[in-house]
Amino acid sequence: MILYFSGTGNSLAIARAIAEHVGDKVLPLREAVQTDLLQEKRIGFVYPVYNFNAPAIVPKIVAQLTLPKDAYYFIVCPCGAQTGDAIWQVERVLKQKGLTLHYCHKIRVPDNSAIGFGRNPNDQLWKFERFAPRLEQIKADIAACTSRHHFGSRGLAGVIARRPVFSRMVLEALRPKANADKCIGCGICAKVCPVSNIEMVDKCAINGDRCEFCLACVHFCPHQAMELGHKPTLKERQYHHPSIKAKDMIR
Ligand SMILES: Cc1cc2nc3c(=O)[nH]c(=O)nc-3n(C[C@H](O)[C@H](O)[C@H](O)COP(=O)(O)O)c2cc1C
């Protein structure tokens, strides 16, 4: 079973690619809490990196899962460049449960947060071709239940990741807010939000206090109404994995 968390589809697409190769199923991590995983022989976690951390919800949910002792465990992080502490954070939770992480790897994909820094994530589509051989290697490794760890460099990124105040400050700059003049209350943002954090109030989207900063609402809004730091969202900078559409993100 491959458990994923995804905002703009990179992690879902990679989870699906691995699942297809090894003949496994994918499941949103959030739904794993109500799923019996004890018979699984192989359990993978695929999730993005947010400011050198795992999305906050990922280690929290993994901690709640009842997991088999003798399964093969792997983590794959599709990220812009640097994983920082993101893999270690989930490995620590597995360790606390007395479980061994057998395999972990990052894979570089377009950085969906580029939109918040005045850049276009679609300018990074070249990464799919450049890192396709890496994905093939990851798929083959997991199919063969290889034991191998590529935690990525902890370096400066890891040091920054362990400063929660700094990390929070950076993430707060990426908190999406609906522009009431543009929002028509269509509710697509609420449907794609992987943590059901958006509500429609008087035909306008209101982002609650459980935002994971995945930016799904920003990238999938058909009216470019979800904005970061009051900067207009440009249609040409909206990104999602080319094979993943809004309907794939909706459960
Ligand atoms: C708020 C935020 C912070 C991010 N921080 C990092 C980072 O520290 N390192 C990195 O390599 N990529 C970073 N990214 C890029 C994402 O990890 C990457 O685009 C990921 O593949 C998105 O996955 P998804 O499409 O499944 O949501 C960040 C993205 C967001 C939205």
PDB file of C-alpha atoms and ligand atoms in Angstrom:
ATOM      1  CA  MET A   1       0.000   0.000   0.000  1.00  0.00           C
ATOM      2  CA  ILE A   2       1.309   3.437  -0.920  1.00  0.00           C
ATOM      3  CA  LEU A   3       0.048   6.277   1.249  1.00  0.00           C
ATOM      4  CA  TYR A   4       0.349   9.764  -0.187  1.00  0.00           C
ATOM      5  CA  PHE A   5      -0.190  13.387   0.695  1.00  0.00           C
ATOM      6  CA  SER A   6      -0.392  15.738  -2.273  1.00  0.00           C
ATOM      7  CA  GLY A   7      -1.471  19.300  -3.059  1.00  0.00           C
ATOM      8  CA  THR A   8      -0.707  19.685  -6.752  1.00  0.00           C
ATOM      9  CA  GLY A   9      -0.358  16.084  -7.842  1.00  0.00           C
ATOM     10  CA  ASN A  10       3.417  15.489  -7.961  1.00  0.00           C
ATOM     11  CA  SER A  11       3.266  13.106  -5.010  1.00  0.00           C
ATOM     12  CA  LEU A  12       0.090  11.429  -6.273  1.00  0.00           C
ATOM     13  CA  ALA A  13       1.593  10.900  -9.750  1.00  0.00           C
ATOM     14  CA  ILE A  14       4.779   9.414  -8.268  1.00  0.00           C
ATOM     15  CA  ALA A  15       2.828   7.238  -5.833  1.00  0.00           C
ATOM     16  CA  ARG A  16       0.747   5.970  -8.771  1.00  0.00           C
ATOM     17  CA  ALA A  17       3.827   5.319 -10.926  1.00  0.00           C
ATOM     18  CA  ILE A  18       5.443   3.239  -8.156  1.00  0.00           C
ATOM     19  CA  ALA A  19       2.155   1.450  -7.393  1.00  0.00           C
ATOM     20  CA  GLU A  20       1.648   0.514 -11.035  1.00  0.00           C
ATOM     21  CA  HIS A  21       5.193  -0.844 -11.243  1.00  0.00           C
ATOM     22  CA  VAL A  22       5.005  -2.966  -8.105  1.00  0.00           C
ATOM     23  CA  GLY A  23       1.314  -3.920  -8.446  1.00  0.00           C
ATOM     24  CA  ASP A  24       0.158  -2.075  -5.353  1.00  0.00           C
ATOM     25  CA  LYS A  25      -2.616   0.368  -4.422  1.00  0.00           C
ATOM     26  CA  VAL A  26      -2.473   4.052  -3.498  1.00  0.00           C
ATOM     27  CA  LEU A  27      -4.466   5.662  -0.705  1.00  0.00           C
ATOM     28  CA  PRO A  28      -4.545   9.246   0.636  1.00  0.00           C
ATOM     29  CA  LEU A  29      -2.667   9.207   3.935  1.00  0.00           C
ATOM     30  CA  ARG A  30      -5.675  10.694   5.721  1.00  0.00           C
ATOM     31  CA  GLU A  31      -7.816   7.680   4.783  1.00  0.00           C
ATOM     32  CA  ALA A  32      -5.187   5.245   6.086  1.00  0.00           C
ATOM     33  CA  VAL A  33      -6.321   5.939   9.654  1.00  0.00           C
ATOM     34  CA  GLN A  34      -9.552   3.992   8.997  1.00  0.00           C
ATOM     35  CA  THR A  35      -7.829   1.262   6.942  1.00  0.00           C
ATOM     36  CA  ASP A  36      -6.545  -2.069   8.186  1.00  0.00           C
ATOM     37  CA  LEU A  37      -2.872  -2.128   7.135  1.00  0.00           C
ATOM     38  CA  LEU A  38      -1.759  -5.074   9.253  1.00  0.00           C
ATOM     39  CA  GLN A  39      -1.716  -7.556   6.356  1.00  0.00           C
ATOM     40  CA  GLU A  40       0.383  -5.289   4.097  1.00  0.00           C
ATOM     41  CA  LYS A  41       3.825  -6.595   3.138  1.00  0.00           C
ATOM     42  CA  ARG A  42       5.072  -3.275   1.733  1.00  0.00           C
ATOM     43  CA  ILE A  43       4.081   0.209   2.933  1.00  0.00           C
ATOM     44  CA  GLY A  44       5.270   3.402   1.277  1.00  0.00           C
ATOM     45  CA  PHE A  45       4.847   7.061   2.152  1.00  0.00           C
ATOM     46  CA  VAL A  46       5.024   9.621  -0.647  1.00  0.00           C
ATOM     47  CA  TYR A  47       4.764  13.264   0.348  1.00  0.00           C
ATOM     48  CA  PRO A  48       6.202  16.671  -0.591  1.00  0.00           C
ATOM     49  CA  VAL A  49       8.660  18.865   1.280  1.00  0.00           C
ATOM     50  CA  TYR A  50       7.453  22.161   2.743  1.00  0.00           C
ATOM     51  CA  ASN A  51      10.187  24.515   3.831  1.00  0.00           C
ATOM     52  CA  PHE A  52      12.625  21.653   4.529  1.00  0.00           C
ATOM     53  CA  ASN A  53       9.990  19.804   6.572  1.00  0.00           C
ATOM     54  CA  ALA A  54       7.441  17.095   5.975  1.00  0.00           C
ATOM     55  CA  PRO A  55       3.919  18.558   5.778  1.00  0.00           C
ATOM     56  CA  ALA A  56       2.974  18.828   9.482  1.00  0.00           C
ATOM     57  CA  ILE A  57       0.067  16.418   9.064  1.00  0.00           C
ATOM     58  CA  VAL A  58       2.250  13.582   7.704  1.00  0.00           C
ATOM     59  CA  PRO A  59       4.220  12.582  10.841  1.00  0.00           C
ATOM     60  CA  LYS A  60       1.072  13.239  12.911  1.00  0.00           C
ATOM     61  CA  ILE A  61      -0.977  10.745  10.902  1.00  0.00           C
ATOM     62  CA  VAL A  62       1.835   8.189  10.626  1.00  0.00           C
ATOM     63  CA  ALA A  63       2.037   8.270  14.442  1.00  0.00           C
ATOM     64  CA  GLN A  64      -1.656   7.304  14.617  1.00  0.00           C
ATOM     65  CA  LEU A  65      -1.425   4.320  12.255  1.00  0.00           C
ATOM     66  CA  THR A  66      -1.343   0.736  13.413  1.00  0.00           C
ATOM     67  CA  LEU A  67       1.409  -0.713  11.234  1.00  0.00           C
ATOM     68  CA  PRO A  68       2.711  -4.256  10.732  1.00  0.00           C
ATOM     69  CA  LYS A  69       6.104  -5.109  12.288  1.00  0.00           C
ATOM     70  CA  ASP A  70       7.551  -7.085   9.383  1.00  0.00           C
ATOM     71  CA  ALA A  71       6.575  -4.995   6.334  1.00  0.00           C
ATOM     72  CA  TYR A  72       9.038  -3.319   3.954  1.00  0.00           C
ATOM     73  CA  TYR A  73       8.830   0.444   4.561  1.00  0.00           C
ATOM     74  CA  PHE A  74       9.844   3.167   2.127  1.00  0.00           C
ATOM     75  CA  ILE A  75       9.585   6.944   1.763  1.00  0.00           C
ATOM     76  CA  VAL A  76       9.794   8.925  -1.475  1.00  0.00           C
ATOM     77  CA  CYS A  77       9.762  12.737  -1.361  1.00  0.00           C
ATOM     78  CA  PRO A  78       9.028  14.588  -4.608  1.00  0.00           C
ATOM     79  CA  CYS A  79      10.561  18.017  -3.978  1.00  0.00           C
ATOM     80  CA  GLY A  80      11.911  21.075  -5.756  1.00  0.00           C
ATOM     81  CA  ALA A  81      15.496  20.433  -4.662  1.00  0.00           C
ATOM     82  CA  GLN A  82      16.197  19.905  -0.947  1.00  0.00           C
ATOM     83  CA  THR A  83      14.483  17.573   1.505  1.00  0.00           C
ATOM     84  CA  GLY A  84      16.022  19.090   4.666  1.00  0.00           C
ATOM     85  CA  ASP A  85      14.523  17.218   7.618  1.00  0.00           C
ATOM     86  CA  ALA A  86      11.422  15.918   5.773  1.00  0.00           C
ATOM     87  CA  ILE A  87      12.455  12.254   5.528  1.00  0.00           C
ATOM     88  CA  TRP A  88      14.033  12.065   8.990  1.00  0.00           C
ATOM     89  CA  GLN A  89      10.843  13.416  10.600  1.00  0.00           C
ATOM     90  CA  VAL A  90       8.803  10.441   9.415  1.00  0.00           C
ATOM     91  CA  GLU A  91      11.632   7.972   9.939  1.00  0.00           C
ATOM     92  CA  ARG A  92      11.754   9.100  13.592  1.00  0.00           C
ATOM     93  CA  VAL A  93       8.049   8.288  13.980  1.00  0.00           C
ATOM     94  CA  LEU A  94       8.562   4.833  12.455  1.00  0.00           C
ATOM     95  CA  LYS A  95      11.511   4.263  14.806  1.00  0.00           C
ATOM     96  CA  GLN A  96       9.390   5.245  17.819  1.00  0.00           C
ATOM     97  CA  LYS A  97       6.958   2.536  16.717  1.00  0.00           C
ATOM     98  CA  GLY A  98       9.832   0.031  16.593  1.00  0.00           C
ATOM     99  CA  LEU A  99       9.740  -0.096  12.780  1.00  0.00           C
ATOM    100  CA  THR A 100      12.604   0.028  10.289  1.00  0.00           C
ATOM    101  CA  LEU A 101      12.660   2.343   7.294  1.00  0.00           C
ATOM    102  CA  HIS A 102      14.203   0.197   4.562  1.00  0.00           C
ATOM    103  CA  TYR A 103      14.389   2.675   1.716  1.00  0.00           C
ATOM    104  CA  CYS A 104      14.107   6.408   1.141  1.00  0.00           C
ATOM    105  CA  HIS A 105      14.814   8.709  -1.746  1.00  0.00           C
ATOM    106  CA  LYS A 106      13.963  12.175  -2.959  1.00  0.00           C
ATOM    107  CA  ILE A 107      13.078  12.984  -6.536  1.00  0.00           C
ATOM    108  CA  ARG A 108      13.237  16.459  -8.020  1.00  0.00           C
ATOM    109  CA  VAL A 109      10.059  17.772  -9.638  1.00  0.00           C
ATOM    110  CA  PRO A 110       8.656  21.268 -10.328  1.00  0.00           C
ATOM    111  CA  ASP A 111       8.518  23.400  -7.180  1.00  0.00           C
ATOM    112  CA  ASN A 112       4.875  24.428  -6.779  1.00  0.00           C
ATOM    113  CA  SER A 113       5.839  27.150  -4.264  1.00  0.00           C
ATOM    114  CA  ALA A 114       7.682  29.086  -7.001  1.00  0.00           C
ATOM    115  CA  ILE A 115       4.384  30.919  -7.638  1.00  0.00           C
ATOM    116  CA  GLY A 116       4.752  32.550  -4.217  1.00  0.00           C
ATOM    117  CA  PHE A 117       8.163  33.928  -5.132  1.00  0.00           C
ATOM    118  CA  GLY A 118       7.215  35.519  -8.462  1.00  0.00           C
ATOM    119  CA  ARG A 119       8.418  32.540 -10.501  1.00  0.00           C
ATOM    120  CA  ASN A 120       6.594  30.050 -12.685  1.00  0.00           C
ATOM    121  CA  PRO A 121       6.597  26.369 -11.610  1.00  0.00           C
ATOM    122  CA  ASN A 122       5.807  25.470 -15.234  1.00  0.00           C
ATOM    123  CA  ASP A 123       9.316  26.655 -16.171  1.00  0.00           C
ATOM    124  CA  GLN A 124      10.550  23.578 -14.258  1.00  0.00           C
ATOM    125  CA  LEU A 125       8.763  20.929 -16.335  1.00  0.00           C
ATOM    126  CA  TRP A 126      12.215  19.931 -17.667  1.00  0.00           C
ATOM    127  CA  LYS A 127      12.759  18.140 -14.333  1.00  0.00           C
ATOM    128  CA  PHE A 128      10.383  15.338 -15.374  1.00  0.00           C
ATOM    129  CA  GLU A 129      12.629  14.354 -18.274  1.00  0.00           C
ATOM    130  CA  ARG A 130      15.877  15.042 -16.451  1.00  0.00           C
ATOM    131  CA  PHE A 131      14.914  12.896 -13.443  1.00  0.00           C
ATOM    132  CA  ALA A 132      12.944  10.180 -15.279  1.00  0.00           C
ATOM    133  CA  PRO A 133      15.881   7.717 -14.926  1.00  0.00           C
ATOM    134  CA  ARG A 134      15.871   8.412 -11.155  1.00  0.00           C
ATOM    135  CA  LEU A 135      12.194   7.506 -10.970  1.00  0.00           C
ATOM    136  CA  GLU A 136      12.859   4.296 -12.909  1.00  0.00           C
ATOM    137  CA  GLN A 137      15.627   3.442 -10.420  1.00  0.00           C
ATOM    138  CA  ILE A 138      13.350   4.163  -7.450  1.00  0.00           C
ATOM    139  CA  LYS A 139      10.602   1.953  -8.923  1.00  0.00           C
ATOM    140  CA  ALA A 140      13.041  -0.888  -9.545  1.00  0.00           C
ATOM    141  CA  ASP A 141      14.566  -0.553  -6.052  1.00  0.00           C
ATOM    142  CA  ILE A 142      11.156  -0.687  -4.388  1.00  0.00           C
ATOM    143  CA  ALA A 143       9.992  -3.608  -6.534  1.00  0.00           C
ATOM    144  CA  ALA A 144      13.102  -5.513  -5.383  1.00  0.00           C
ATOM    145  CA  CYS A 145      12.591  -4.393  -1.734  1.00  0.00           C
ATOM    146  CA  THR A 146      16.097  -2.927  -1.761  1.00  0.00           C
ATOM    147  CA  SER A 147      17.516  -1.500   1.478  1.00  0.00           C
ATOM    148  CA  ARG A 148      19.042   1.866   0.676  1.00  0.00           C
ATOM    149  CA  HIS A 149      18.877   5.315   2.255  1.00  0.00           C
ATOM    150  CA  HIS A 150      19.171   8.619   0.446  1.00  0.00           C
ATOM    151  CA  PHE A 151      18.119  11.016   3.175  1.00  0.00           C
ATOM    152  CA  GLY A 152      19.525  13.967   1.241  1.00  0.00           C
ATOM    153  CA  SER A 153      21.909  16.438   2.774  1.00  0.00           C
ATOM    154  CA  ARG A 154      20.914  17.790   6.155  1.00  0.00           C
ATOM    155  CA  GLY A 155      23.362  20.714   5.874  1.00  0.00           C
ATOM    156  CA  LEU A 156      22.024  24.249   6.142  1.00  0.00           C
ATOM    157  CA  ALA A 157      18.544  23.104   5.102  1.00  0.00           C
ATOM    158  CA  GLY A 158      18.385  20.743   8.055  1.00  0.00           C
ATOM    159  CA  VAL A 159      19.554  23.444  10.452  1.00  0.00           C
ATOM    160  CA  ILE A 160      16.856  25.820   9.177  1.00  0.00           C
ATOM    161  CA  ALA A 161      14.233  23.072   9.374  1.00  0.00           C
ATOM    162  CA  ARG A 162      14.894  22.592  13.058  1.00  0.00           C
ATOM    163  CA  ARG A 163      13.983  26.262  13.745  1.00  0.00           C
ATOM    164  CA  PRO A 164      10.179  26.031  13.896  1.00  0.00           C
ATOM    165  CA  VAL A 165       9.698  29.791  14.386  1.00  0.00           C
ATOM    166  CA  PHE A 166      11.647  30.624  11.243  1.00  0.00           C
ATOM    167  CA  SER A 167       9.982  27.811   9.338  1.00  0.00           C
ATOM    168  CA  ARG A 168       6.525  29.022  10.374  1.00  0.00           C
ATOM    169  CA  MET A 169       7.362  32.598   9.315  1.00  0.00           C
ATOM    170  CA  VAL A 170       8.273  31.443   5.817  1.00  0.00           C
ATOM    171  CA  LEU A 171       5.162  29.273   5.545  1.00  0.00           C
ATOM    172  CA  GLU A 172       2.903  32.086   6.777  1.00  0.00           C
ATOM    173  CA  ALA A 173       4.030  34.133   3.767  1.00  0.00           C
ATOM    174  CA  LEU A 174       2.510  31.348   1.652  1.00  0.00           C
ATOM    175  CA  ARG A 175      -0.901  31.272   3.381  1.00  0.00           C
ATOM    176  CA  PRO A 176      -3.545  31.417   0.631  1.00  0.00           C
ATOM    177  CA  LYS A 177      -6.431  33.853   0.956  1.00  0.00           C
ATOM    178  CA  ALA A 178      -9.358  34.286  -1.407  1.00  0.00           C
ATOM    179  CA  ASN A 179      -9.735  37.631  -3.142  1.00  0.00           C
ATOM    180  CA  ALA A 180     -13.433  38.327  -2.562  1.00  0.00           C
ATOM    181  CA  ASP A 181     -13.643  40.327  -5.826  1.00  0.00           C
ATOM    182  CA  LYS A 182     -12.580  37.281  -7.844  1.00  0.00           C
ATOM    183  CA  CYS A 183     -14.020  34.360  -5.857  1.00  0.00           C
ATOM    184  CA  ILE A 184     -17.401  33.196  -7.166  1.00  0.00           C
ATOM    185  CA  GLY A 185     -17.815  30.507  -4.496  1.00  0.00           C
ATOM    186  CA  CYS A 186     -17.552  27.576  -6.948  1.00  0.00           C
ATOM    187  CA  GLY A 187     -16.025  25.465  -4.153  1.00  0.00           C
ATOM    188  CA  ILE A 188     -13.337  23.734  -6.228  1.00  0.00           C
ATOM    189  CA  CYS A 189     -10.683  24.892  -3.734  1.00  0.00           C
ATOM    190  CA  ALA A 190     -12.651  23.265  -0.891  1.00  0.00           C
ATOM    191  CA  LYS A 191     -12.900  20.017  -2.856  1.00  0.00           C
ATOM    192  CA  VAL A 192      -9.190  19.778  -3.706  1.00  0.00           C
ATOM    193  CA  CYS A 193      -7.975  20.822  -0.255  1.00  0.00           C
ATOM    194  CA  PRO A 194      -6.420  17.610   1.127  1.00  0.00           C
ATOM    195  CA  VAL A 195      -7.237  18.588   4.715  1.00  0.00           C
ATOM    196  CA  SER A 196     -10.789  19.940   4.125  1.00  0.00           C
ATOM    197  CA  ASN A 197      -9.772  23.298   5.513  1.00  0.00           C
ATOM    198  CA  ILE A 198     -11.811  25.559   3.212  1.00  0.00           C
ATOM    199  CA  GLU A 199     -15.397  26.607   3.703  1.00  0.00           C
ATOM    200  CA  MET A 200     -17.688  28.697   1.519  1.00  0.00           C
ATOM    201  CA  VAL A 201     -19.111  31.635   3.438  1.00  0.00           C
ATOM    202  CA  ASP A 202     -21.360  34.029   1.484  1.00  0.00           C
ATOM    203  CA  LYS A 203     -20.001  32.666  -1.812  1.00  0.00           C
ATOM    204  CA  CYS A 204     -16.403  33.289  -0.806  1.00  0.00           C
ATOM    205  CA  ALA A 205     -13.745  30.755   0.170  1.00  0.00           C
ATOM    206  CA  ILE A 206     -12.454  31.032   3.723  1.00  0.00           C
ATOM    207  CA  ASN A 207      -9.240  29.194   4.583  1.00  0.00           C
ATOM    208  CA  GLY A 208      -9.414  27.842   8.148  1.00  0.00           C
ATOM    209  CA  ASP A 209      -6.621  27.313  10.653  1.00  0.00           C
ATOM    210  CA  ARG A 210      -5.543  23.818   9.543  1.00  0.00           C
ATOM    211  CA  CYS A 211      -3.817  24.947   6.339  1.00  0.00           C
ATOM    212  CA  GLU A 212      -0.886  22.685   5.369  1.00  0.00           C
ATOM    213  CA  PHE A 213       0.361  25.232   2.787  1.00  0.00           C
ATOM    214  CA  CYS A 214       0.086  22.683  -0.046  1.00  0.00           C
ATOM    215  CA  LEU A 215      -1.207  25.442  -2.394  1.00  0.00           C
ATOM    216  CA  ALA A 216      -3.759  23.133  -4.053  1.00  0.00           C
ATOM    217  CA  CYS A 217      -6.385  25.903  -3.698  1.00  0.00           C
ATOM    218  CA  VAL A 218      -4.090  28.461  -5.368  1.00  0.00           C
ATOM    219  CA  HIS A 219      -3.124  26.238  -8.286  1.00  0.00           C
ATOM    220  CA  PHE A 220      -6.512  24.655  -9.020  1.00  0.00           C
ATOM    221  CA  CYS A 221      -8.739  27.764  -8.689  1.00  0.00           C
ATOM    222  CA  PRO A 222     -10.304  28.309 -12.134  1.00  0.00           C
ATOM    223  CA  HIS A 223     -10.716  32.033 -11.390  1.00  0.00           C
ATOM    224  CA  GLN A 224      -7.240  32.680  -9.929  1.00  0.00           C
ATOM    225  CA  ALA A 225      -9.026  33.940  -6.825  1.00  0.00           C
ATOM    226  CA  MET A 226      -6.751  32.326  -4.229  1.00  0.00           C
ATOM    227  CA  GLU A 227      -3.803  34.631  -3.654  1.00  0.00           C
ATOM    228  CA  LEU A 228      -0.561  34.605  -1.692  1.00  0.00           C
ATOM    229  CA  GLY A 229       0.319  37.790   0.171  1.00  0.00           C
ATOM    230  CA  HIS A 230      -2.262  39.805  -1.837  1.00  0.00           C
ATOM    231  CA  LYS A 231      -0.264  39.275  -5.038  1.00  0.00           C
ATOM    232  CA  PRO A 232      -2.546  38.444  -7.991  1.00  0.00           C
ATOM    233  CA  THR A 233      -2.360  34.788  -9.038  1.00  0.00           C
ATOM    234  CA  LEU A 234      -1.458  34.547 -12.707  1.00  0.00           C
ATOM    235  CA  LYS A 235      -3.139  31.794 -14.726  1.00  0.00           C
ATOM    236  CA  GLU A 236       0.104  30.948 -16.528  1.00  0.00           C
ATOM    237  CA  ARG A 237       1.829  30.341 -13.167  1.00  0.00           C
ATOM    238  CA  GLN A 238      -0.799  27.911 -11.891  1.00  0.00           C
ATOM    239  CA  TYR A 239       0.682  24.432 -11.798  1.00  0.00           C
ATOM    240  CA  HIS A 240      -0.356  20.856 -11.317  1.00  0.00           C
ATOM    241  CA  HIS A 241       1.348  17.653 -12.354  1.00  0.00           C
ATOM    242  CA  PRO A 242       0.584  17.202 -16.075  1.00  0.00           C
ATOM    243  CA  SER A 243      -1.130  13.838 -15.569  1.00  0.00           C
ATOM    244  CA  ILE A 244      -3.186  14.904 -12.540  1.00  0.00           C
ATOM    245  CA  LYS A 245      -6.381  16.916 -12.822  1.00  0.00           C
ATOM    246  CA  ALA A 246      -8.555  18.484 -10.114  1.00  0.00           C
ATOM    247  CA  LYS A 247     -10.879  15.442 -10.211  1.00  0.00           C
ATOM    248  CA  ASP A 248      -7.944  13.177  -9.248  1.00  0.00           C
ATOM    249  CA  MET A 249      -7.415  15.240  -6.109  1.00  0.00           C
ATOM    250  CA  ILE A 250     -11.049  15.053  -5.003  1.00  0.00           C
ATOM    251  CA  ARG A 251     -12.054  12.117  -2.815  1.00  0.00           C
TER     252      ARG A 251
HETATM  253  C1  LIG B   1       4.958  25.872   1.100  1.00  0.00           C
HETATM  254  C2  LIG B   1       5.919  25.073   0.265  1.00  0.00           C
HETATM  255  C3  LIG B   1       7.234  24.932   0.672  1.00  0.00           C
HETATM  256  C4  LIG B   1       8.121  24.163  -0.087  1.00  0.00           C
HETATM  257  N1  LIG B   1       9.389  23.966   0.384  1.00  0.00           N
HETATM  258  C5  LIG B   1      10.228  23.170  -0.303  1.00  0.00           C
HETATM  259  C6  LIG B   1      11.524  22.889   0.215  1.00  0.00           C
HETATM  260  O1  LIG B   1      11.899  23.282   1.315  1.00  0.00           O
HETATM  261  N2  LIG B   1      12.352  22.110  -0.523  1.00  0.00           N
HETATM  262  C7  LIG B   1      11.981  21.620  -1.742  1.00  0.00           C
HETATM  263  O2  LIG B   1      12.780  20.938  -2.374  1.00  0.00           O
HETATM  264  N3  LIG B   1      10.758  21.836  -2.252  1.00  0.00           N
HETATM  265  C8  LIG B   1       9.866  22.593  -1.552  1.00  0.00           C
HETATM  266  N4  LIG B   1       8.594  22.810  -2.036  1.00  0.00           N
HETATM  267  C9  LIG B   1       8.205  22.192  -3.317  1.00  0.00           C
HETATM  268  C10 LIG B   1       7.359  20.943  -3.132  1.00  0.00           C
HETATM  269  O3  LIG B   1       7.945  20.048  -2.190  1.00  0.00           O
HETATM  270  C11 LIG B   1       7.184  20.206  -4.474  1.00  0.00           C
HETATM  271  O4  LIG B   1       6.723  21.062  -5.461  1.00  0.00           O
HETATM  272  C12 LIG B   1       6.280  19.002  -4.298  1.00  0.00           C
HETATM  273  O5  LIG B   1       6.532  18.113  -5.334  1.00  0.00           O
HETATM  274  C13 LIG B   1       4.807  19.324  -4.283  1.00  0.00           C
HETATM  275  O6  LIG B   1       4.105  18.100  -4.190  1.00  0.00           O
HETATM  276  P1  LIG B   1       2.593  17.924  -4.562  1.00  0.00           P
HETATM  277  O7  LIG B   1       2.441  18.340  -6.021  1.00  0.00           O
HETATM  278  O8  LIG B   1       2.322  16.476  -4.376  1.00  0.00           O
HETATM  279  O9  LIG B   1       1.807  18.787  -3.665  1.00  0.00           O
HETATM  280  C14 LIG B   1       7.694  23.563  -1.299  1.00  0.00           C
HETATM  281  C15 LIG B   1       6.363  23.733  -1.705  1.00  0.00           C
HETATM  282  C16 LIG B   1       5.476  24.463  -0.925  1.00  0.00           C
HETATM  283  C17 LIG B   1       4.048  24.592  -1.376  1.00  0.00           C
END
